[in-house]
Amino acid sequence: MTNEMWGGRFASGPAGIMEEINASIDFDKRLSAQDIAASIAHCEMLAQTGIISRDDGEAIVKGLDTIASELEAGSFEFSRALEDIHMNIEARLTALIGPVAGKLHTARSRNDQVATDFKLYIRECLGSLDALLRALQQALAQKALLHAATVMPGFTHLQTAQPVTFGHHCLAYVEMLARDRSRFADARKRANECPLGAAALAGTSFPIDREQTAHALGFDRPMANSLDAVSDRDFVLETLSGAAITAMHLSRLAEEIVLWSSDRFGFVKLSDSFTTGSSIMPQKRNPDAAELVRAKSAAVFAAFTQLLIVMKGLPLAYSKDMQEDKIPAFTALDTLALMLAAMTGMVGDMQPDKEAMGKAAGAGYSTATDLADWLVRELDMPFRDAHKVTGAIVARAESAGVALSDMPLAEMQKIEPGIDDAVFSVLSVETSVESRKSYGGTAPENVRKMAQGWIKRLENESTSG
């Protein structure tokens, strides 16, 4: 049978395979609440401007409210033959109130309709993601405050570099997540222009009030160009770009948790809540939640790339290719939300092993830079010369199999006679981290102050939000 929503242009219905490839209702039904909201705003504008009568407008809104109740109750019946959420809702509206339902589509197209629905959906997702990011920041900041003085090795090239504190390490991720939130906030600002009223691509000859519909839906303003309004998917791409960067940050933290919880590191312990066992090795405690966060980042990266590829060759304005924007976006944003929730749980759950971290922090001659800095301060030695002297002392200590703090003073003086007993005051990992008081440094007093600042700021956001 022919699809009545297409009007009289087609004499017969689509082939079975055409219906299969063309239908989007299986996934775009997720936009039902947004479609109802946009339709109500459009209808009220049509009645306000006199394009349709107030009686017709009231009947349409009443019908849409009924459909919204059916959708919420789960009693709404979706039909693949009707292609998408827009036609499904319009068909149900027609069944409820009769031919007057057809007036709802005056001065709009499915092109501006879907762009509006999707923007509303993305905007809601951005709000939800911000709350999840804030929760993870709070968990990390609380852990940072608790472990502001817990010494651990800092790495470059995954080789022991200099001592830092575990709290300082946690705060590094708080900063990363702050940038993620900032990117999403910026994306939301640019997404806050309304496509509704652009119609198919050229605007409409009806005297519509696009300012009214934009403000009714919480947008700042209508989009200024009708061609751009129906063909733009930057708001999805920008969101997915931010999501990909966030997922990368989560994957990096997940990788660290995998390493830290391994027997070789032993820096943190995860409880049964975020680990699994082995079907054959009874002793195993596997960090599966962290490993899955690490792996799930691939789906977020893929979604961003997929939509870029869909959009890259499309001429203005709308093409059916753009129907393929939703599945990757839904998948990516659902996945990222799950990753954030799992990571927040793991951060709260993990218990650092202070002894293991402290022992590892002193390995690998991690206070060598402190020795070089001491030579610069106390002997007025150029840093490059101090670096060379320190390297020679490290080589001597490594050959003797002793730590820098256990190196006999006489041995160091063979390399640099000016060294005296005071040098030992800078060779412990504790004094090393305490000395790093420059802004952004790992000194425990810095970490406590920064963690407290973040906790207060995030609590205020939670209260005001």
Short mmCIF file of C-alpha atoms in Angstrom, two decimals:
data_model
loop_
_atom_site.label_atom_id
_atom_site.label_comp_id
_atom_site.label_asym_id
_atom_site.label_seq_id
_atom_site.Cartn_x
_atom_site.Cartn_y
_atom_site.Cartn_z
CA MET A 1 0.00 0.00 0.00
CA THR A 2 1.08 3.56 -0.56
CA ASN A 3 2.23 5.68 2.36
CA GLU A 4 -0.50 8.33 2.81
CA MET A 5 1.95 10.74 4.42
CA TRP A 6 3.68 11.14 1.07
CA GLY A 7 0.51 12.45 -0.56
CA GLY A 8 -0.50 11.62 -4.13
CA ARG A 9 2.88 11.47 -5.81
CA PHE A 10 3.37 7.70 -5.38
CA ALA A 11 0.93 5.18 -6.79
CA SER A 12 2.27 2.16 -4.93
CA GLY A 13 4.16 1.34 -1.78
CA PRO A 14 7.88 0.75 -1.41
CA ALA A 15 9.60 -2.56 -1.99
CA GLY A 16 10.22 -4.59 1.14
CA ILE A 17 13.93 -3.95 1.08
CA MET A 18 13.26 -0.22 0.56
CA GLU A 19 11.17 -0.19 3.72
CA GLU A 20 13.95 -1.99 5.54
CA ILE A 21 16.67 0.47 4.58
CA ASN A 22 14.46 3.56 4.76
CA ALA A 23 12.74 3.14 8.12
CA SER A 24 14.29 4.89 11.11
CA ILE A 25 11.56 4.38 13.70
CA ASP A 26 13.52 1.59 15.38
CA PHE A 27 16.01 4.15 16.64
CA ASP A 28 14.51 7.63 16.22
CA LYS A 29 11.57 6.76 18.48
CA ARG A 30 14.00 7.88 21.17
CA LEU A 31 13.17 11.43 20.01
CA SER A 32 9.46 11.09 20.79
CA ALA A 33 9.40 13.51 23.76
CA GLN A 34 11.34 16.10 21.78
CA ASP A 35 9.06 15.68 18.76
CA ILE A 36 5.97 16.25 20.91
CA ALA A 37 7.51 19.35 22.53
CA ALA A 38 8.53 20.86 19.20
CA SER A 39 5.14 20.08 17.67
CA ILE A 40 3.30 21.77 20.54
CA ALA A 41 5.50 24.87 20.23
CA HIS A 42 4.91 24.94 16.45
CA CYS A 43 1.16 24.47 16.85
CA GLU A 44 0.83 27.22 19.44
CA MET A 45 2.74 29.56 17.15
CA LEU A 46 0.46 28.70 14.21
CA ALA A 47 -2.58 29.52 16.33
CA GLN A 48 -1.03 32.69 17.75
CA THR A 49 -0.22 34.03 14.29
CA GLY A 50 -3.65 33.09 12.92
CA ILE A 51 -2.29 30.58 10.43
CA ILE A 52 -4.63 28.03 11.98
CA SER A 53 -7.65 28.69 14.21
CA ARG A 54 -7.33 28.64 18.00
CA ASP A 55 -9.90 25.82 18.16
CA ASP A 56 -7.82 23.70 15.80
CA GLY A 57 -4.70 24.57 17.75
CA GLU A 58 -6.29 23.51 21.03
CA ALA A 59 -7.49 20.23 19.49
CA ILE A 60 -4.02 19.47 18.14
CA VAL A 61 -2.29 20.25 21.45
CA LYS A 62 -4.81 18.13 23.34
CA GLY A 63 -4.15 15.26 20.95
CA LEU A 64 -0.40 15.65 21.33
CA ASP A 65 -0.77 15.60 25.11
CA THR A 66 -2.69 12.33 24.80
CA ILE A 67 0.08 10.85 22.66
CA ALA A 68 2.68 12.01 25.19
CA SER A 69 0.77 10.14 27.89
CA GLU A 70 0.63 7.02 25.72
CA LEU A 71 4.35 7.21 25.06
CA GLU A 72 5.08 7.60 28.77
CA ALA A 73 2.83 4.67 29.63
CA GLY A 74 4.41 2.50 26.93
CA SER A 75 1.09 1.91 25.18
CA PHE A 76 1.93 3.80 21.98
CA GLU A 77 2.18 1.44 19.00
CA PHE A 78 5.00 2.22 16.57
CA SER A 79 4.75 1.26 12.90
CA ARG A 80 7.76 0.67 10.67
CA ALA A 81 5.55 1.33 7.65
CA LEU A 82 5.34 4.95 8.80
CA GLU A 83 9.14 5.29 8.61
CA ASP A 84 9.97 7.60 11.47
CA ILE A 85 8.85 9.13 14.75
CA HIS A 86 7.38 12.19 13.03
CA MET A 87 5.01 10.20 10.81
CA ASN A 88 4.14 7.81 13.63
CA ILE A 89 3.04 10.67 15.85
CA GLU A 90 1.17 12.44 13.06
CA ALA A 91 -0.66 9.26 12.12
CA ARG A 92 -1.72 8.71 15.73
CA LEU A 93 -2.79 12.34 16.00
CA THR A 94 -4.97 11.90 12.91
CA ALA A 95 -6.55 8.80 14.46
CA LEU A 96 -7.31 10.79 17.61
CA ILE A 97 -8.64 14.09 16.22
CA GLY A 98 -9.28 13.50 12.55
CA PRO A 99 -8.22 15.52 9.48
CA VAL A 100 -7.46 18.66 11.51
CA ALA A 101 -4.24 16.88 12.53
CA GLY A 102 -2.94 17.57 9.04
CA LYS A 103 -2.83 21.29 9.82
CA LEU A 104 0.04 20.72 12.26
CA HIS A 105 2.47 20.26 9.39
CA THR A 106 1.70 23.69 7.95
CA ALA A 107 4.88 25.75 7.46
CA ARG A 108 7.26 23.00 8.49
CA SER A 109 9.01 19.98 7.01
CA ARG A 110 10.44 16.80 8.43
CA ASN A 111 13.81 18.39 7.62
CA ASP A 112 13.52 21.23 10.14
CA GLN A 113 11.48 19.00 12.43
CA VAL A 114 14.17 16.35 12.86
CA ALA A 115 16.93 18.95 13.19
CA THR A 116 14.97 20.58 16.00
CA ASP A 117 14.17 17.30 17.74
CA PHE A 118 17.77 16.17 17.56
CA LYS A 119 19.08 19.48 18.90
CA LEU A 120 16.70 19.26 21.82
CA TYR A 121 17.91 15.73 22.50
CA ILE A 122 21.61 16.61 22.24
CA ARG A 123 21.07 19.59 24.50
CA GLU A 124 19.57 17.32 27.18
CA CYS A 125 22.45 14.87 26.79
CA LEU A 126 24.96 17.66 27.30
CA GLY A 127 23.29 18.53 30.58
CA SER A 128 23.32 14.91 31.74
CA LEU A 129 26.96 14.45 30.76
CA ASP A 130 27.94 17.58 32.65
CA ALA A 131 26.37 16.19 35.83
CA LEU A 132 28.21 12.88 35.38
CA LEU A 133 31.51 14.67 34.76
CA ARG A 134 30.99 16.79 37.86
CA ALA A 135 30.35 13.67 39.95
CA LEU A 136 33.61 12.12 38.76
CA GLN A 137 35.47 15.35 39.51
CA GLN A 138 34.04 15.30 43.02
CA ALA A 139 35.15 11.70 43.58
CA LEU A 140 38.67 12.51 42.36
CA ALA A 141 38.92 15.71 44.40
CA GLN A 142 37.82 13.91 47.56
CA LYS A 143 40.43 11.23 46.94
CA ALA A 144 43.03 13.94 46.30
CA LEU A 145 42.29 15.65 49.61
CA LEU A 146 42.51 12.36 51.48
CA HIS A 147 45.84 11.51 49.85
CA ALA A 148 47.39 14.95 49.48
CA ALA A 149 50.61 13.69 51.12
CA THR A 150 50.61 10.08 49.89
CA VAL A 151 53.85 9.82 47.94
CA MET A 152 53.99 7.84 44.71
CA PRO A 153 56.31 7.77 41.71
CA GLY A 154 55.62 10.14 38.87
CA PHE A 155 56.44 8.72 35.45
CA THR A 156 57.61 9.87 32.08
CA HIS A 157 57.91 7.22 29.36
CA LEU A 158 56.47 4.92 32.09
CA GLN A 159 59.89 5.17 33.76
CA THR A 160 60.24 6.52 37.28
CA ALA A 161 60.85 10.25 36.97
CA GLN A 162 60.20 12.26 40.15
CA PRO A 163 58.13 11.70 43.28
CA VAL A 164 54.62 13.16 43.27
CA THR A 165 51.62 12.62 45.51
CA PHE A 166 48.64 10.47 44.72
CA GLY A 167 46.42 13.46 45.41
CA HIS A 168 48.31 15.49 42.83
CA HIS A 169 47.83 12.69 40.31
CA CYS A 170 44.08 12.63 40.98
CA LEU A 171 43.84 16.39 40.52
CA ALA A 172 45.43 16.09 37.08
CA TYR A 173 42.28 14.25 35.98
CA VAL A 174 40.04 16.82 37.69
CA GLU A 175 41.65 19.43 35.45
CA MET A 176 41.19 17.29 32.33
CA LEU A 177 37.52 16.77 33.14
CA ALA A 178 37.10 20.51 33.69
CA ARG A 179 38.25 21.07 30.12
CA ASP A 180 35.82 18.38 28.97
CA ARG A 181 32.98 20.17 30.71
CA SER A 182 34.06 23.45 29.17
CA ARG A 183 34.02 21.92 25.69
CA PHE A 184 30.49 20.57 26.24
CA ALA A 185 29.34 23.94 27.61
CA ASP A 186 30.68 25.67 24.51
CA ALA A 187 29.01 23.09 22.28
CA ARG A 188 25.70 23.72 24.03
CA LYS A 189 25.96 27.46 23.43
CA ARG A 190 26.43 26.94 19.71
CA ALA A 191 23.64 24.33 19.64
CA ASN A 192 21.16 26.78 21.14
CA GLU A 193 19.80 28.14 17.86
CA CYS A 194 16.48 26.75 16.63
CA PRO A 195 16.05 25.21 13.14
CA LEU A 196 12.25 25.08 13.36
CA GLY A 197 10.58 27.18 10.70
CA ALA A 198 13.26 26.66 8.08
CA ALA A 199 10.81 24.18 6.52
CA ALA A 200 12.30 21.94 3.81
CA LEU A 201 15.21 24.26 2.96
CA ALA A 202 13.94 27.63 1.72
CA GLY A 203 11.80 28.90 4.57
CA THR A 204 8.04 29.35 4.18
CA SER A 205 5.56 31.82 2.70
CA PHE A 206 3.38 31.63 5.83
CA PRO A 207 3.77 34.51 8.34
CA ILE A 208 5.32 32.35 11.06
CA ASP A 209 6.97 33.69 14.21
CA ARG A 210 10.26 31.83 14.57
CA GLU A 211 11.27 33.84 17.60
CA GLN A 212 8.22 32.51 19.43
CA THR A 213 8.96 28.87 18.71
CA ALA A 214 12.65 29.28 19.47
CA HIS A 215 11.99 30.83 22.88
CA ALA A 216 9.19 28.36 23.67
CA LEU A 217 11.72 25.54 23.24
CA GLY A 218 14.42 27.28 25.29
CA PHE A 219 16.64 28.30 22.38
CA ASP A 220 18.38 31.67 22.32
CA ARG A 221 17.27 32.50 18.80
CA PRO A 222 16.22 30.92 15.47
CA MET A 223 18.93 29.88 13.03
CA ALA A 224 19.57 32.67 10.52
CA ASN A 225 19.78 30.66 7.29
CA SER A 226 17.19 28.11 6.27
CA LEU A 227 19.63 26.06 4.18
CA ASP A 228 22.06 25.84 7.08
CA ALA A 229 19.27 25.10 9.55
CA VAL A 230 18.19 21.84 7.90
CA SER A 231 21.63 20.66 6.80
CA ASP A 232 23.66 21.47 9.92
CA ARG A 233 24.89 18.61 12.08
CA ASP A 234 27.79 20.51 13.62
CA PHE A 235 26.00 20.37 16.97
CA VAL A 236 26.22 16.57 16.88
CA LEU A 237 29.79 16.54 15.58
CA GLU A 238 30.95 19.01 18.19
CA THR A 239 29.31 16.99 20.93
CA LEU A 240 30.88 13.78 19.64
CA SER A 241 34.24 15.50 19.37
CA GLY A 242 34.02 16.50 23.02
CA ALA A 243 32.81 13.01 23.87
CA ALA A 244 35.80 11.46 22.11
CA ILE A 245 38.25 13.60 24.07
CA THR A 246 36.45 12.78 27.31
CA ALA A 247 36.52 9.08 26.46
CA MET A 248 40.25 9.34 25.80
CA HIS A 249 40.76 10.86 29.25
CA LEU A 250 38.72 8.09 30.84
CA SER A 251 40.68 5.48 28.93
CA ARG A 252 43.96 6.90 30.19
CA LEU A 253 42.74 6.77 33.78
CA ALA A 254 41.42 3.26 33.20
CA GLU A 255 44.82 2.18 31.90
CA GLU A 256 46.47 3.57 35.01
CA ILE A 257 44.03 1.70 37.24
CA VAL A 258 44.81 -1.50 35.34
CA LEU A 259 48.53 -0.94 35.89
CA TRP A 260 48.22 0.24 39.50
CA SER A 261 46.08 -2.72 40.53
CA SER A 262 48.44 -5.28 38.97
CA ASP A 263 50.78 -7.38 41.12
CA ARG A 264 53.78 -5.67 39.55
CA PHE A 265 52.65 -2.25 40.75
CA GLY A 266 50.37 -3.00 43.68
CA PHE A 267 49.53 0.69 44.12
CA VAL A 268 45.75 0.34 44.53
CA LYS A 269 43.24 -2.30 45.45
CA LEU A 270 39.77 -2.59 43.94
CA SER A 271 36.98 -4.36 45.81
CA ASP A 272 34.71 -7.12 44.54
CA SER A 273 32.34 -4.39 43.30
CA PHE A 274 34.57 -3.48 40.36
CA THR A 275 36.53 -6.66 39.68
CA THR A 276 35.78 -10.16 38.46
CA GLY A 277 37.37 -13.55 38.94
CA SER A 278 38.71 -16.22 36.62
CA SER A 279 36.88 -19.36 35.57
CA ILE A 280 40.06 -21.41 36.01
CA MET A 281 42.44 -19.45 38.29
CA PRO A 282 40.90 -19.04 41.76
CA GLN A 283 43.38 -16.38 42.90
CA LYS A 284 42.60 -13.85 40.16
CA ARG A 285 41.00 -10.46 40.74
CA ASN A 286 40.67 -8.83 37.32
CA PRO A 287 40.06 -5.06 36.86
CA ASP A 288 37.40 -5.71 34.25
CA ALA A 289 35.49 -2.47 34.82
CA ALA A 290 38.62 -0.45 34.04
CA GLU A 291 39.45 -2.62 31.04
CA LEU A 292 35.94 -2.18 29.66
CA VAL A 293 36.08 1.60 30.09
CA ARG A 294 39.34 1.50 28.17
CA ALA A 295 37.79 -0.56 25.37
CA LYS A 296 34.48 1.28 25.18
CA SER A 297 36.29 4.48 24.24
CA ALA A 298 36.64 2.92 20.78
CA ALA A 299 32.88 3.15 20.20
CA VAL A 300 32.92 6.86 21.03
CA PHE A 301 35.87 7.54 18.72
CA ALA A 302 34.20 5.53 15.96
CA ALA A 303 30.94 7.46 16.23
CA PHE A 304 32.68 10.79 15.72
CA THR A 305 34.59 9.46 12.71
CA GLN A 306 31.49 7.79 11.27
CA LEU A 307 29.45 10.98 11.31
CA LEU A 308 32.29 13.02 9.85
CA ILE A 309 32.42 10.58 6.95
CA VAL A 310 28.64 10.69 6.49
CA MET A 311 28.65 14.49 6.34
CA LYS A 312 31.83 15.20 4.38
CA GLY A 313 30.39 14.77 0.87
CA LEU A 314 26.88 16.15 1.28
CA PRO A 315 25.80 19.15 -0.78
CA LEU A 316 23.28 21.54 0.76
CA ALA A 317 20.67 21.06 1.97
CA TYR A 318 19.16 17.86 3.40
CA SER A 319 20.05 14.38 2.16
CA LYS A 320 18.76 11.07 3.47
CA ASP A 321 22.34 10.23 4.47
CA MET A 322 21.73 12.46 7.47
CA GLN A 323 19.32 9.91 8.88
CA GLU A 324 22.47 7.97 9.75
CA ASP A 325 23.52 10.61 12.28
CA LYS A 326 21.46 9.21 15.13
CA ILE A 327 22.66 5.66 15.75
CA PRO A 328 26.32 6.67 16.21
CA ALA A 329 25.33 9.60 18.39
CA PHE A 330 22.98 7.53 20.55
CA THR A 331 25.59 4.79 20.88
CA ALA A 332 28.42 7.16 21.73
CA LEU A 333 26.53 9.23 24.29
CA ASP A 334 25.04 6.17 25.99
CA THR A 335 28.49 4.59 26.10
CA LEU A 336 30.15 7.69 27.50
CA ALA A 337 27.52 8.01 30.22
CA LEU A 338 28.16 4.40 31.23
CA MET A 339 31.93 4.95 31.21
CA LEU A 340 31.61 7.99 33.45
CA ALA A 341 29.38 6.21 35.94
CA ALA A 342 31.70 3.21 36.08
CA MET A 343 34.79 5.37 36.52
CA THR A 344 33.17 7.38 39.31
CA GLY A 345 32.43 4.14 41.10
CA MET A 346 35.98 2.85 40.65
CA VAL A 347 37.59 6.07 41.87
CA GLY A 348 35.51 5.98 45.03
CA ASP A 349 36.20 2.27 45.47
CA MET A 350 39.96 2.09 44.96
CA GLN A 351 42.19 2.05 48.03
CA PRO A 352 45.79 3.23 47.58
CA ASP A 353 48.56 1.16 49.21
CA LYS A 354 50.67 3.92 50.76
CA GLU A 355 53.56 1.62 51.58
CA ALA A 356 53.83 0.20 48.08
CA MET A 357 53.53 3.65 46.51
CA GLY A 358 56.14 5.15 48.83
CA LYS A 359 58.60 2.34 48.20
CA ALA A 360 58.20 2.67 44.45
CA ALA A 361 58.56 6.45 44.67
CA GLY A 362 62.09 6.09 45.99
CA ALA A 363 63.19 3.64 43.32
CA GLY A 364 64.93 4.57 40.10
CA TYR A 365 66.85 7.47 41.64
CA SER A 366 63.75 9.63 41.51
CA THR A 367 65.30 12.40 43.62
CA ALA A 368 68.19 12.97 41.19
CA THR A 369 66.64 16.24 40.04
CA ASP A 370 66.51 17.38 43.68
CA LEU A 371 70.25 16.71 43.92
CA ALA A 372 70.89 18.74 40.76
CA ASP A 373 68.71 21.58 42.08
CA TRP A 374 70.68 21.51 45.37
CA LEU A 375 73.95 21.87 43.48
CA VAL A 376 72.54 24.89 41.66
CA ARG A 377 71.27 26.54 44.84
CA GLU A 378 74.09 25.75 47.22
CA LEU A 379 77.14 25.70 44.95
CA ASP A 380 75.94 28.29 42.42
CA MET A 381 76.56 25.74 39.71
CA PRO A 382 75.00 26.18 36.23
CA PHE A 383 72.17 23.68 35.85
CA ARG A 384 73.78 21.93 32.89
CA ASP A 385 76.91 21.32 34.98
CA ALA A 386 74.78 20.20 37.92
CA HIS A 387 72.97 17.79 35.61
CA LYS A 388 76.29 16.27 34.53
CA VAL A 389 77.57 15.92 38.10
CA THR A 390 74.29 14.37 39.25
CA GLY A 391 74.37 11.90 36.36
CA ALA A 392 77.85 10.80 37.41
CA ILE A 393 76.74 10.36 41.04
CA VAL A 394 73.70 8.34 39.93
CA ALA A 395 75.93 6.12 37.79
CA ARG A 396 78.24 5.56 40.78
CA ALA A 397 75.27 4.75 43.06
CA GLU A 398 73.78 2.39 40.48
CA SER A 399 77.11 0.59 40.14
CA ALA A 400 77.31 0.23 43.91
CA GLY A 401 73.69 -0.90 44.12
CA VAL A 402 72.62 1.78 46.61
CA ALA A 403 70.00 4.53 46.68
CA LEU A 404 71.07 8.17 46.41
CA SER A 405 70.12 8.74 50.03
CA ASP A 406 72.46 5.88 51.04
CA MET A 407 75.37 7.03 48.92
CA PRO A 408 78.41 7.77 51.16
CA LEU A 409 79.27 11.45 51.25
CA ALA A 410 82.91 10.65 50.46
CA GLU A 411 81.87 8.94 47.24
CA MET A 412 79.87 11.96 46.14
CA GLN A 413 82.73 14.27 47.02
CA LYS A 414 85.03 12.32 44.72
CA ILE A 415 82.82 13.60 41.90
CA GLU A 416 82.09 17.05 43.34
CA PRO A 417 84.20 18.14 46.34
CA GLY A 418 81.85 20.96 47.26
CA ILE A 419 79.06 18.61 48.36
CA ASP A 420 78.52 18.47 52.13
CA ASP A 421 76.20 16.75 54.61
CA ALA A 422 73.38 19.17 53.88
CA VAL A 423 72.76 17.38 50.59
CA PHE A 424 71.02 14.51 52.40
CA SER A 425 68.21 16.85 53.41
CA VAL A 426 66.90 16.85 49.82
CA LEU A 427 67.31 13.21 48.88
CA SER A 428 64.20 11.68 50.47
CA VAL A 429 60.97 11.41 48.50
CA GLU A 430 59.09 13.23 51.25
CA THR A 431 61.32 16.30 51.14
CA SER A 432 61.25 16.16 47.36
CA VAL A 433 57.47 16.52 47.13
CA GLU A 434 57.35 19.04 49.96
CA SER A 435 59.76 21.27 48.06
CA ARG A 436 57.61 21.43 44.91
CA LYS A 437 55.66 24.49 46.07
CA SER A 438 55.49 26.33 42.77
CA TYR A 439 51.94 26.97 41.56
CA GLY A 440 50.57 23.69 40.21
CA GLY A 441 53.32 21.69 41.93
CA THR A 442 52.92 18.48 43.91
CA ALA A 443 53.69 19.83 47.40
CA PRO A 444 51.06 18.43 49.81
CA GLU A 445 50.06 21.92 50.96
CA ASN A 446 49.40 22.84 47.32
CA VAL A 447 47.38 19.68 46.76
CA ARG A 448 45.26 20.21 49.88
CA LYS A 449 44.48 23.78 48.92
CA MET A 450 43.65 22.86 45.33
CA ALA A 451 41.52 19.86 46.34
CA GLN A 452 39.59 21.91 48.89
CA GLY A 453 39.01 24.59 46.27
CA TRP A 454 37.67 22.09 43.78
CA ILE A 455 35.44 20.41 46.36
CA LYS A 456 33.91 23.74 47.37
CA ARG A 457 33.45 24.82 43.75
CA LEU A 458 31.84 21.53 42.72
CA GLU A 459 29.55 21.49 45.75
CA ASN A 460 28.41 25.01 44.91
CA GLU A 461 27.72 23.92 41.32
CA SER A 462 25.67 20.97 42.59
CA THR A 463 23.63 23.26 44.82
CA SER A 464 23.08 25.96 42.22
CA GLY A 465 22.49 23.46 39.42
#
